[in-house]
PDB file of C-alpha atoms in Angstrom:
ATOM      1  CA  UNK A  27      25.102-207.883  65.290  1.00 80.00           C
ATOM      2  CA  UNK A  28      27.588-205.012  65.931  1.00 90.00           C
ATOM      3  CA  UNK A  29      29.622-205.199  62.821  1.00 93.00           C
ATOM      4  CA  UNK A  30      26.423-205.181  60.180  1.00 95.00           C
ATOM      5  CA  UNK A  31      25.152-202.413  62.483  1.00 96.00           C
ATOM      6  CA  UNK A  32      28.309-200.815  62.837  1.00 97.00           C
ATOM      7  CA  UNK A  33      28.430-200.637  58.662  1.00 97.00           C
ATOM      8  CA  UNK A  34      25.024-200.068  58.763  1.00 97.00           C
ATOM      9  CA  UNK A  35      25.695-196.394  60.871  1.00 97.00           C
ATOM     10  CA  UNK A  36      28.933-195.917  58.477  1.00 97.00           C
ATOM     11  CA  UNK A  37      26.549-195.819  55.250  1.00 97.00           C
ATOM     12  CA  UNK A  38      23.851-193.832  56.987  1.00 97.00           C
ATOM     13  CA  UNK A  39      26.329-191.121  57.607  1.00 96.00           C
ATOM     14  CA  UNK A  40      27.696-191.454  53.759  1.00 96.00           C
ATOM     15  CA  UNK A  41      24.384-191.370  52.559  1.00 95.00           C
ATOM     16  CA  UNK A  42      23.616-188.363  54.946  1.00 94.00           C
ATOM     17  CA  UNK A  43      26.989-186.082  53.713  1.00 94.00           C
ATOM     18  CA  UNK A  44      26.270-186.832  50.405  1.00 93.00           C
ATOM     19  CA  UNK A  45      22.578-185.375  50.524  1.00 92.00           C
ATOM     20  CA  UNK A  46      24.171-182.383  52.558  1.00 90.00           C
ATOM     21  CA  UNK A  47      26.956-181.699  50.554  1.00 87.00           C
ATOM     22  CA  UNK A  48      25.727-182.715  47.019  1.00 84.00           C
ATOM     23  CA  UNK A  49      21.760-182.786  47.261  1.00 85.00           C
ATOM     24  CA  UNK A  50      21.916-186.241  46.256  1.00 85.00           C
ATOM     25  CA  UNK A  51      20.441-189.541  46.884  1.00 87.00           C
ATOM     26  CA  UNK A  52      23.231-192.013  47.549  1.00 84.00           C
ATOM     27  CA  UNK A  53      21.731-194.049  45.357  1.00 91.00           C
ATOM     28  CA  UNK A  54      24.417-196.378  43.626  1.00 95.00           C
ATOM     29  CA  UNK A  55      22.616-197.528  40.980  1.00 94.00           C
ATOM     30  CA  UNK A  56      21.800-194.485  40.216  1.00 92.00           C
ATOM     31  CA  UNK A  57      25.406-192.798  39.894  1.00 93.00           C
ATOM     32  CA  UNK A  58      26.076-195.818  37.766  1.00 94.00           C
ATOM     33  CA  UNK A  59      23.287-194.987  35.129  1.00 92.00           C
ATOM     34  CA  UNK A  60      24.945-191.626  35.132  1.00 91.00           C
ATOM     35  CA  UNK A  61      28.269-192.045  35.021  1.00 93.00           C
ATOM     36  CA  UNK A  62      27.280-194.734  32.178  1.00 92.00           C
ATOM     37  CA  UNK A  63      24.483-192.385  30.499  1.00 84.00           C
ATOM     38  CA  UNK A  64      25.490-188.750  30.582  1.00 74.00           C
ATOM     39  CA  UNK A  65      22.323-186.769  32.494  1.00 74.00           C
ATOM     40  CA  UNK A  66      21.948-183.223  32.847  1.00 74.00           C
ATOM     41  CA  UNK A  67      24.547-183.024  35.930  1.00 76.00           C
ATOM     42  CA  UNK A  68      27.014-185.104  34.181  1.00 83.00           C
ATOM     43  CA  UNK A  69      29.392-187.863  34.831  1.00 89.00           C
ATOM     44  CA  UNK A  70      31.411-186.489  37.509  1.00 90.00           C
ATOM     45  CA  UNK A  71      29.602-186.330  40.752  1.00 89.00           C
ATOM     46  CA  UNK A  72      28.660-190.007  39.865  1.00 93.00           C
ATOM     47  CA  UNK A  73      31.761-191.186  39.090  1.00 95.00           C
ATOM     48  CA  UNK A  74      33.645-189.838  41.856  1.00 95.00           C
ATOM     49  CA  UNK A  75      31.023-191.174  44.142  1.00 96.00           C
ATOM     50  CA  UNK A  76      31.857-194.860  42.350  1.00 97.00           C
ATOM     51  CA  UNK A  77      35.300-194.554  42.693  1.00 97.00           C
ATOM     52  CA  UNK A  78      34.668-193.941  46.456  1.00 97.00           C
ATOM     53  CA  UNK A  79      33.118-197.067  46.537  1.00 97.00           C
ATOM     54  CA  UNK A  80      36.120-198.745  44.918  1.00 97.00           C
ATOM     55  CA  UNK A  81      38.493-197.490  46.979  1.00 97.00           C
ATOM     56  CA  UNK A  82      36.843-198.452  50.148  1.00 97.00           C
ATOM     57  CA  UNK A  83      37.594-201.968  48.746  1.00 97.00           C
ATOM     58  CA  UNK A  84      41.337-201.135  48.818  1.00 96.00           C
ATOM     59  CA  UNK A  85      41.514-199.780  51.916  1.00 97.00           C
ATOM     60  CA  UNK A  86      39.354-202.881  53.817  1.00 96.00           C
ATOM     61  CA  UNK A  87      42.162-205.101  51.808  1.00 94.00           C
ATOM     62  CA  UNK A  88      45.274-202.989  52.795  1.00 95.00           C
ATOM     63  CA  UNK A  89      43.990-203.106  56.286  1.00 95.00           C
ATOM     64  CA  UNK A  90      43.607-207.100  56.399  1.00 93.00           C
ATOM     65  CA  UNK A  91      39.920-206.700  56.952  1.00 93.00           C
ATOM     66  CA  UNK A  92      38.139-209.850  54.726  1.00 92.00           C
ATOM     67  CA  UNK A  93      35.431-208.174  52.322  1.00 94.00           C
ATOM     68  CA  UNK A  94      33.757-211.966  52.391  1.00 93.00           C
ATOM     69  CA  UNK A  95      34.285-215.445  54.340  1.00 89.00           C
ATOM     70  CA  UNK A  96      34.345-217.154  50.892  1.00 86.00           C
ATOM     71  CA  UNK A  97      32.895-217.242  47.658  1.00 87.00           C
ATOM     72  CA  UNK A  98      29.750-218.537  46.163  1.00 93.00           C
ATOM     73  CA  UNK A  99      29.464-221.715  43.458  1.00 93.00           C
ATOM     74  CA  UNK A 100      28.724-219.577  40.425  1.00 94.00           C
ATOM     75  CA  UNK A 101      29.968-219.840  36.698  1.00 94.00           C
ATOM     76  CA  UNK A 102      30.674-216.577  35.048  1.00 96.00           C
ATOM     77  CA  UNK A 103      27.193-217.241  33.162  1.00 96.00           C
ATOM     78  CA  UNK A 104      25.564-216.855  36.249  1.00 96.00           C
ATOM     79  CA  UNK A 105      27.071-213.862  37.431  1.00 97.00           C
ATOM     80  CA  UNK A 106      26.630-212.261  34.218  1.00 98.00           C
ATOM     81  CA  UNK A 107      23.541-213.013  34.355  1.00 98.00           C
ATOM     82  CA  UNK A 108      22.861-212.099  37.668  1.00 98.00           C
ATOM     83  CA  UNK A 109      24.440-208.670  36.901  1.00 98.00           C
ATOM     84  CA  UNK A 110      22.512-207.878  33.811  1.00 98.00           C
ATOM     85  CA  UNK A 111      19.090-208.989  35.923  1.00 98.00           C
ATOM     86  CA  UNK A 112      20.095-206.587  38.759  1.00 98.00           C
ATOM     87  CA  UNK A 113      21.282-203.851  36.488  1.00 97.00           C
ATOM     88  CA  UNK A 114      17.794-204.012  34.473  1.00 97.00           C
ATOM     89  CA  UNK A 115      15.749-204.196  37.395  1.00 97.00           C
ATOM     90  CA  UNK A 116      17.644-201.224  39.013  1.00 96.00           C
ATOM     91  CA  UNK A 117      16.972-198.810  36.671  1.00 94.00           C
ATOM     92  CA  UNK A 118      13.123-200.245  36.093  1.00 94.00           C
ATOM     93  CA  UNK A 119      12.329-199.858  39.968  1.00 94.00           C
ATOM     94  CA  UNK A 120      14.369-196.189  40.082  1.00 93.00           C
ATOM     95  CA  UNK A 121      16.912-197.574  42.472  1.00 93.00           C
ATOM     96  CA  UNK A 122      18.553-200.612  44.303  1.00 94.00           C
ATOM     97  CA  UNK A 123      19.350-201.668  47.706  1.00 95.00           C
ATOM     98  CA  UNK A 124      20.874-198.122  48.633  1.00 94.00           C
ATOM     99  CA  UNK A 125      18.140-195.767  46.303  1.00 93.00           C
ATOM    100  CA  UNK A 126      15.382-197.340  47.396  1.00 94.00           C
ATOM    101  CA  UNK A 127      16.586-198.837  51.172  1.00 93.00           C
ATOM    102  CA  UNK A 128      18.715-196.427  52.680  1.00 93.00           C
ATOM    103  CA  UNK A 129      17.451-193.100  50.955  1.00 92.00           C
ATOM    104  CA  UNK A 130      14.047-193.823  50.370  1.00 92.00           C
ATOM    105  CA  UNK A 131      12.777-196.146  53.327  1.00 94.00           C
ATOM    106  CA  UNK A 132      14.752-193.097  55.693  1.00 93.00           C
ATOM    107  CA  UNK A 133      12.052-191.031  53.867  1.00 91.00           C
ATOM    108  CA  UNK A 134       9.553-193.184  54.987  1.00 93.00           C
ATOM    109  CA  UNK A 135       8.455-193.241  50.940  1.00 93.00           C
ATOM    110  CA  UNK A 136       5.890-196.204  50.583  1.00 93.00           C
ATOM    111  CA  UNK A 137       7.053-196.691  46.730  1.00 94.00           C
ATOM    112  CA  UNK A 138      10.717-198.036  48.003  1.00 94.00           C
ATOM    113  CA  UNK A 139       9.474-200.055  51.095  1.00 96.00           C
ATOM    114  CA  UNK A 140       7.023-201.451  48.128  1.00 96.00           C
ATOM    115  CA  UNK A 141      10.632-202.277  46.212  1.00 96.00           C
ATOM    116  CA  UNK A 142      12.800-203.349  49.241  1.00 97.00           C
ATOM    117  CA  UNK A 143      10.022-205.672  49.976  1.00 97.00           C
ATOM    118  CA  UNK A 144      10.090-207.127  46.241  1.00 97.00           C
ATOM    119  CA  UNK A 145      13.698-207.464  46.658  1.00 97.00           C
ATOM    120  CA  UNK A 146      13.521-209.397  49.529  1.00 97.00           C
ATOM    121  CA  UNK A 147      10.541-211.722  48.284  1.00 97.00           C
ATOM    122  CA  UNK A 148      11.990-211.945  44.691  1.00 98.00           C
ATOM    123  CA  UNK A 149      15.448-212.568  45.902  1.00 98.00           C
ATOM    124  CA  UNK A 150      14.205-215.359  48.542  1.00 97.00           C
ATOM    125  CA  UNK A 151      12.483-216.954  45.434  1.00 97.00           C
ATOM    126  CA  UNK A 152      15.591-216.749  43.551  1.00 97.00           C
ATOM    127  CA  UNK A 153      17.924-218.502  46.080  1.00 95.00           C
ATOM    128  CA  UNK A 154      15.036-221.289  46.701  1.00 94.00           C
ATOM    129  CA  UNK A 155      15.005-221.435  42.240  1.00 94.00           C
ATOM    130  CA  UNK A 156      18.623-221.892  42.591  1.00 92.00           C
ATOM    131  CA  UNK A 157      18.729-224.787  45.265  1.00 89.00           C
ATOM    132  CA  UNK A 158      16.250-226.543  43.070  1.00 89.00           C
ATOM    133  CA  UNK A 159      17.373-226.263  39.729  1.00 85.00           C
ATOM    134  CA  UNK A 160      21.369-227.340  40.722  1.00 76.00           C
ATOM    135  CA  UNK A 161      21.415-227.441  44.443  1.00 72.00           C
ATOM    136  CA  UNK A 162      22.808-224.386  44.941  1.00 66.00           C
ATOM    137  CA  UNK A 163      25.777-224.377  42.627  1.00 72.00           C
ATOM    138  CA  UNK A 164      24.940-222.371  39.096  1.00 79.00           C
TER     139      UNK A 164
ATOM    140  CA  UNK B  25      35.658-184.115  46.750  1.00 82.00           C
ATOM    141  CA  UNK B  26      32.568-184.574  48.659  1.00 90.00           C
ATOM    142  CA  UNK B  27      31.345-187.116  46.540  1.00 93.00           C
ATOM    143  CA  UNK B  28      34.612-189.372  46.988  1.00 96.00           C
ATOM    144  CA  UNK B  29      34.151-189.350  50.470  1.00 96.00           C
ATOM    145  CA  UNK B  30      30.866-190.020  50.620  1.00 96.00           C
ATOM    146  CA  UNK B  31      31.760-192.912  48.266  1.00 97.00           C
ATOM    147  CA  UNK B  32      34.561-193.972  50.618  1.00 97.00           C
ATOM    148  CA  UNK B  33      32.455-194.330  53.631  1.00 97.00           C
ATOM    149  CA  UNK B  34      29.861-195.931  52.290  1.00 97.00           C
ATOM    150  CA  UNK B  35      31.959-198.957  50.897  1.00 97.00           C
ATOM    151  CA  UNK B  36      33.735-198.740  54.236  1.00 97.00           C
ATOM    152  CA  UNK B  37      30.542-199.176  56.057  1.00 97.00           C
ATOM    153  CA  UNK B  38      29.126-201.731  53.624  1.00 97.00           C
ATOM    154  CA  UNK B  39      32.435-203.839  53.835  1.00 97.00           C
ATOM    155  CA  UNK B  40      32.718-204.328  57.245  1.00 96.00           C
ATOM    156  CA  UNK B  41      28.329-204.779  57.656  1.00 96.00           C
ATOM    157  CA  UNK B  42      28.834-207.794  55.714  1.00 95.00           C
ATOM    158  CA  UNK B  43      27.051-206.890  52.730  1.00 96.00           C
ATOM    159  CA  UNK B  44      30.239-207.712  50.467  1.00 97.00           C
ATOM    160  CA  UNK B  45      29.647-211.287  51.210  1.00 96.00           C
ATOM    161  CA  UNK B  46      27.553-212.728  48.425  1.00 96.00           C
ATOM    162  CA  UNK B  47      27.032-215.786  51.193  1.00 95.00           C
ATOM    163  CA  UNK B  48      25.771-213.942  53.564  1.00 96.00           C
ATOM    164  CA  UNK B  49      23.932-212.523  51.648  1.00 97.00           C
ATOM    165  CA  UNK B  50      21.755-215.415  50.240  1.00 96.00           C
ATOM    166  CA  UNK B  51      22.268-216.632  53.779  1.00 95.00           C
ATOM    167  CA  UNK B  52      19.581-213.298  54.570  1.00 96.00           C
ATOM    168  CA  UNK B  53      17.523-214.276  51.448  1.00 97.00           C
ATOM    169  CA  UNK B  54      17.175-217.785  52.476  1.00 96.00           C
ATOM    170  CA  UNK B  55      14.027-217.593  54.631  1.00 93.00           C
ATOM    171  CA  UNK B  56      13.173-221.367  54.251  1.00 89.00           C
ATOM    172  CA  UNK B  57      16.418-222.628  54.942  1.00 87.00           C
ATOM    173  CA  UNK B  58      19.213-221.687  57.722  1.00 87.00           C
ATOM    174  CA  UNK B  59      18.048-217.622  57.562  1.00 92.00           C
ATOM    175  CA  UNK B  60      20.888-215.391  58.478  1.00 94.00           C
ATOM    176  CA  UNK B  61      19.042-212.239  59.550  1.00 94.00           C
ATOM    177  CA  UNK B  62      22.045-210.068  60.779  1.00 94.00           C
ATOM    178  CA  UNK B  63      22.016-208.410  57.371  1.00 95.00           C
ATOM    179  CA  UNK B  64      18.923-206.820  58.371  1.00 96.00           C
ATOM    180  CA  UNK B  65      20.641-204.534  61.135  1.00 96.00           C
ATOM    181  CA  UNK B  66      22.745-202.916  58.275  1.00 97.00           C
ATOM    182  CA  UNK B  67      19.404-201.463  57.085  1.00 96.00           C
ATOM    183  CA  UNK B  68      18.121-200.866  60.242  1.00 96.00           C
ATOM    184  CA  UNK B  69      21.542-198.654  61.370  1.00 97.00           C
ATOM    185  CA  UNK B  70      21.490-197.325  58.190  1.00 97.00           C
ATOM    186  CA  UNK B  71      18.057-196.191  57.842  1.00 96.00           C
ATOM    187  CA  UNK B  72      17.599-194.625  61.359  1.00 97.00           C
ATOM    188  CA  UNK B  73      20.991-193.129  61.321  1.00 97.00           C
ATOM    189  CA  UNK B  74      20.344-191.060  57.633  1.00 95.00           C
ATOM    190  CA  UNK B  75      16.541-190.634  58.555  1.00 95.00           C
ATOM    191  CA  UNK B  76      18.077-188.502  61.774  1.00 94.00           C
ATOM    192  CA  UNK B  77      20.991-187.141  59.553  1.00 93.00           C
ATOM    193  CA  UNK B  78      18.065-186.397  56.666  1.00 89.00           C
ATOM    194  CA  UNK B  79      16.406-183.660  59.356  1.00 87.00           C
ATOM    195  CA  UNK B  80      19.608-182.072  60.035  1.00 88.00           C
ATOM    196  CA  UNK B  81      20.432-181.229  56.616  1.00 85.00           C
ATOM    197  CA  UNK B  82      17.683-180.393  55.063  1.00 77.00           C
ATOM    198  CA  UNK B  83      15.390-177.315  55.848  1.00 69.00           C
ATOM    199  CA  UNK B  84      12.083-176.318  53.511  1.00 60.00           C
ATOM    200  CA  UNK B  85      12.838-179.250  51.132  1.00 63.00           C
ATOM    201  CA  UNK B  86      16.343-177.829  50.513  1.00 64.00           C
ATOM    202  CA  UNK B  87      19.687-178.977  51.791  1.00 65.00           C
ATOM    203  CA  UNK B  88      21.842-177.017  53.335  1.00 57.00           C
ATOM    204  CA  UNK B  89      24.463-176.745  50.164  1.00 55.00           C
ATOM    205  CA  UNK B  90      22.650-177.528  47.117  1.00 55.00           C
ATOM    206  CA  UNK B  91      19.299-178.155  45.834  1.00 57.00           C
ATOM    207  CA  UNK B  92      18.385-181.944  46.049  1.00 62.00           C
ATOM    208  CA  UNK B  93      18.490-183.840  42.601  1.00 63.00           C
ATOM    209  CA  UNK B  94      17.579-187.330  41.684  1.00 64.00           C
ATOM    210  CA  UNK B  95      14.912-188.809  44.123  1.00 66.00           C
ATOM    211  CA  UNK B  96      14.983-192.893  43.827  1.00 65.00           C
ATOM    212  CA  UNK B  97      11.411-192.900  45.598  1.00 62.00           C
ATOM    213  CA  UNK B  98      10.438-191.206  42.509  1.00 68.00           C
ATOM    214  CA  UNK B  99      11.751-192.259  39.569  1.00 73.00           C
ATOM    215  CA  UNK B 100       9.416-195.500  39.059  1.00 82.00           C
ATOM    216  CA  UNK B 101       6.089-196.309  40.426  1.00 83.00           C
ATOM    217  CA  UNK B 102       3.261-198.878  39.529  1.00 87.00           C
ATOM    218  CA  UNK B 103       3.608-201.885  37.631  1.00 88.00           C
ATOM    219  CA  UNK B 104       6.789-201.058  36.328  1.00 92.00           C
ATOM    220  CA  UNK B 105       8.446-200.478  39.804  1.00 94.00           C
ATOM    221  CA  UNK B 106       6.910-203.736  40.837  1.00 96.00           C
ATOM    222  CA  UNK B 107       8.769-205.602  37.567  1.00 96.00           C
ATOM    223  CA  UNK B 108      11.559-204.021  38.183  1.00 95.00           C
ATOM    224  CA  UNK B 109      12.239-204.806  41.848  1.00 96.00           C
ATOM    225  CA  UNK B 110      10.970-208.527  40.635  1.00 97.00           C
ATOM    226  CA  UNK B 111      13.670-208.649  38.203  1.00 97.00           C
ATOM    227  CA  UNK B 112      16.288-206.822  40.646  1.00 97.00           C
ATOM    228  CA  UNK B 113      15.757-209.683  43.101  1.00 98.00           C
ATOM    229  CA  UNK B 114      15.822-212.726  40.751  1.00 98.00           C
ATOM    230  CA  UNK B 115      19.419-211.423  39.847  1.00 98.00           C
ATOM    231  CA  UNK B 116      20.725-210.397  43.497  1.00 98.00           C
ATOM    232  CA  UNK B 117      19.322-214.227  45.248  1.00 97.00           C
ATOM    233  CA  UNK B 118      21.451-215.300  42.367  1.00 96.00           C
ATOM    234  CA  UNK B 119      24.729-213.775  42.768  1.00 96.00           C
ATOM    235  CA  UNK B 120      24.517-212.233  45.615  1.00 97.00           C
ATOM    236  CA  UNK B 121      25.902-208.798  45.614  1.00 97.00           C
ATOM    237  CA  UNK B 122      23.756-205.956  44.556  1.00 96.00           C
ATOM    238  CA  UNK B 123      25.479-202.752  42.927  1.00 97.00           C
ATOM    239  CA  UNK B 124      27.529-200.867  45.811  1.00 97.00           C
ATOM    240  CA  UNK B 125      28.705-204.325  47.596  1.00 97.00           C
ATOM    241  CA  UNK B 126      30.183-205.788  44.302  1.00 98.00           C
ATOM    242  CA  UNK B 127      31.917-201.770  43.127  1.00 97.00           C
ATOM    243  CA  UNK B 128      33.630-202.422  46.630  1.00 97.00           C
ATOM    244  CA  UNK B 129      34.424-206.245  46.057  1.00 97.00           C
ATOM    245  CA  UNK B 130      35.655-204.931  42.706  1.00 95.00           C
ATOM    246  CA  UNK B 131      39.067-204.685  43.116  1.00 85.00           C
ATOM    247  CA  UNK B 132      39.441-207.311  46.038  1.00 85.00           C
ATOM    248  CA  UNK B 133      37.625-210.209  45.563  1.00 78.00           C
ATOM    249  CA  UNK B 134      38.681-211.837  42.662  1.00 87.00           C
ATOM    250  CA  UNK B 135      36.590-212.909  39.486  1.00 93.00           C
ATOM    251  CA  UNK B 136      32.677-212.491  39.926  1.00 96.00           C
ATOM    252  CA  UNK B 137      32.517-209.414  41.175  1.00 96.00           C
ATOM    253  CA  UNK B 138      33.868-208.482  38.092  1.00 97.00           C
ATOM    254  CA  UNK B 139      31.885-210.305  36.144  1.00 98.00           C
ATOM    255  CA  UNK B 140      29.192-209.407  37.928  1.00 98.00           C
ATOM    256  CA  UNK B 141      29.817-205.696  37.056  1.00 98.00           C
ATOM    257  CA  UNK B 142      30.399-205.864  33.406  1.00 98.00           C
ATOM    258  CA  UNK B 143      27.128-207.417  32.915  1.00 98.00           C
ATOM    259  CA  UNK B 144      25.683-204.960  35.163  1.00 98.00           C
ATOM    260  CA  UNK B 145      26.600-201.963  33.290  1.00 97.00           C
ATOM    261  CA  UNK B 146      25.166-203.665  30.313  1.00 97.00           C
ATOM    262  CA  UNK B 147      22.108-204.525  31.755  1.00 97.00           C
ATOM    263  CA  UNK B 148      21.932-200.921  33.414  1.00 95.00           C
ATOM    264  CA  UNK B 149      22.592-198.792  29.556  1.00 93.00           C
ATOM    265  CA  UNK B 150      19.609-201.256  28.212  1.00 93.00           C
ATOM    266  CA  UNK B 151      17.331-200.417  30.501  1.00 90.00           C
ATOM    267  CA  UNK B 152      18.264-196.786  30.672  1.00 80.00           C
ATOM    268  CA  UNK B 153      18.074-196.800  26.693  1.00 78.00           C
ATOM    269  CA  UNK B 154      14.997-198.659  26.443  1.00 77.00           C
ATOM    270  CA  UNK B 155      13.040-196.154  29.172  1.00 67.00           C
ATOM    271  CA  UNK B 156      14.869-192.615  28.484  1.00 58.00           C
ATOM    272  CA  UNK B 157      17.197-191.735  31.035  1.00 47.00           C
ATOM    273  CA  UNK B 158      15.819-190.831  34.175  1.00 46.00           C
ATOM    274  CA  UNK B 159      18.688-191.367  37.003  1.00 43.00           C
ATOM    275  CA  UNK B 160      17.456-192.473  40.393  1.00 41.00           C
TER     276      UNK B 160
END
């Protein structure tokens, strides 16, 4: 429990600097629609905030730090398809995991709880789906 | 600058959470099976730490350094909201990373993250396309 809550304390602070020093959500599906679709702020802030993201990969990695205790039994056809799924549904429900869970349920907003609560139900009917149709390898 | 750093500690915090780990991951998802719920005291830190931090920074609906921009609570409601995040979970019990955990894996974890993110960036422009762009 102390490492996810740990991380969990790391990306409240993130998300917290980011809304003081940029008036943003730290939402990343978000910056991705706009580095991807040019908005009225333009690419940068979004961008930048992405490669942050990246880079936090590198650093975990330079410092021996595992980003994952293995990998999943997927094809590339199922993680495409998984990405173009979560991708479409991000920008339907106005946010992901971080828009919706970390900005908007410390908002107390009823709309993302409604969404972080489809997540979870919709993802839990997903994994069952995928034990089902292959036994858990897609 | 700001916006790197804010970048950078969020993938820091969601690598070591566990969030990066598409099995862990399904492990939370998988309530009728062996349910891993550590993954729910990310969002628990998370949320209580940014809903203090929130207060701090912000005074009459402003922050302290700019005005806020780009609301996720408010960019979808109703029955498209409720599609959406029904679509959004279908494809994250599937692969198991959602956007920020696999931009982090990106460069560290082999193939499927990157897979992962080239379809999401397509699926993310046809969306955007098909419903105007508004940015959560």
């Amino acid at each position: 429990m102390i490492a996810p809550l740990a991380g969990g304390i790391l990306i409240g602070l993130a998300a917290t600097l980011r809304l003081w020093a940029d008036g943003r959500a730290a939402g990343v599906s978000g910056a991705l629609a706009g580095t991807l679709a040019r908005g009225p702020e333009g690419r940068t802030p979004h961008a930048r905030f992405l490669l942050g993201l990246v880079a936090a990969g590198g650093v975990l990695s330079l410092l021996g730090v595992p980003l994952a205790q293995g990998i999943l039994p997927r094809s590339d056809a199922a993680m495409a398809a998984s990405g173009l799924l979560v991708g479409m549904g991000a920008r339907l429900a106005g946010g992901c995991t971080s828009g919706h869970g970390v900005c908007g349920l410390s908002r107390l907003s009823p709309r993302s709880l409604l969404a972080i609560l489809i997540f979870m139900a919709s993802g839990a009917l997903s994994v069952v789906l995928t034990r089902a149709l292959a036994g858990g390898r897609l | 600058m700001t916006s790197f750093a804010s970048g950078l500690l969020f993938g820091l915090g969601l690598g070591l959470s566990g969030m990066t780990d598409p099995k862990k991951v399904v492990g939370f998802l998988d309530f009728f099976g062996g349910w891993d719920p550590s993954l729910a005291f990310v969002m628990g830190g998370a949320v209580l730490t940014h809903g203090l931090g929130l207060h701090l920074v912000k005074r009459d609906g402003k922050t302290l350094c700019r005005t806020e921009s780009g609301r996720p609570e408010e960019a979808s409601r109703g029955g498209k909201l409720v599609f959406g995040a029904c679509v959004f979970g279908l494809g994250w019990g599937l692969g198991g990373y959602c956007p920020g955990p696999a931009l982090v894996a990106a460069g560290a974890a082999g193939r499927q993250p990157l897979v992962f993110l080239a379809a999401l960036a397509v699926g993310t422009l046809a969306a955007a396309k098909a419903a105007g762009s508004d940015c959560g």
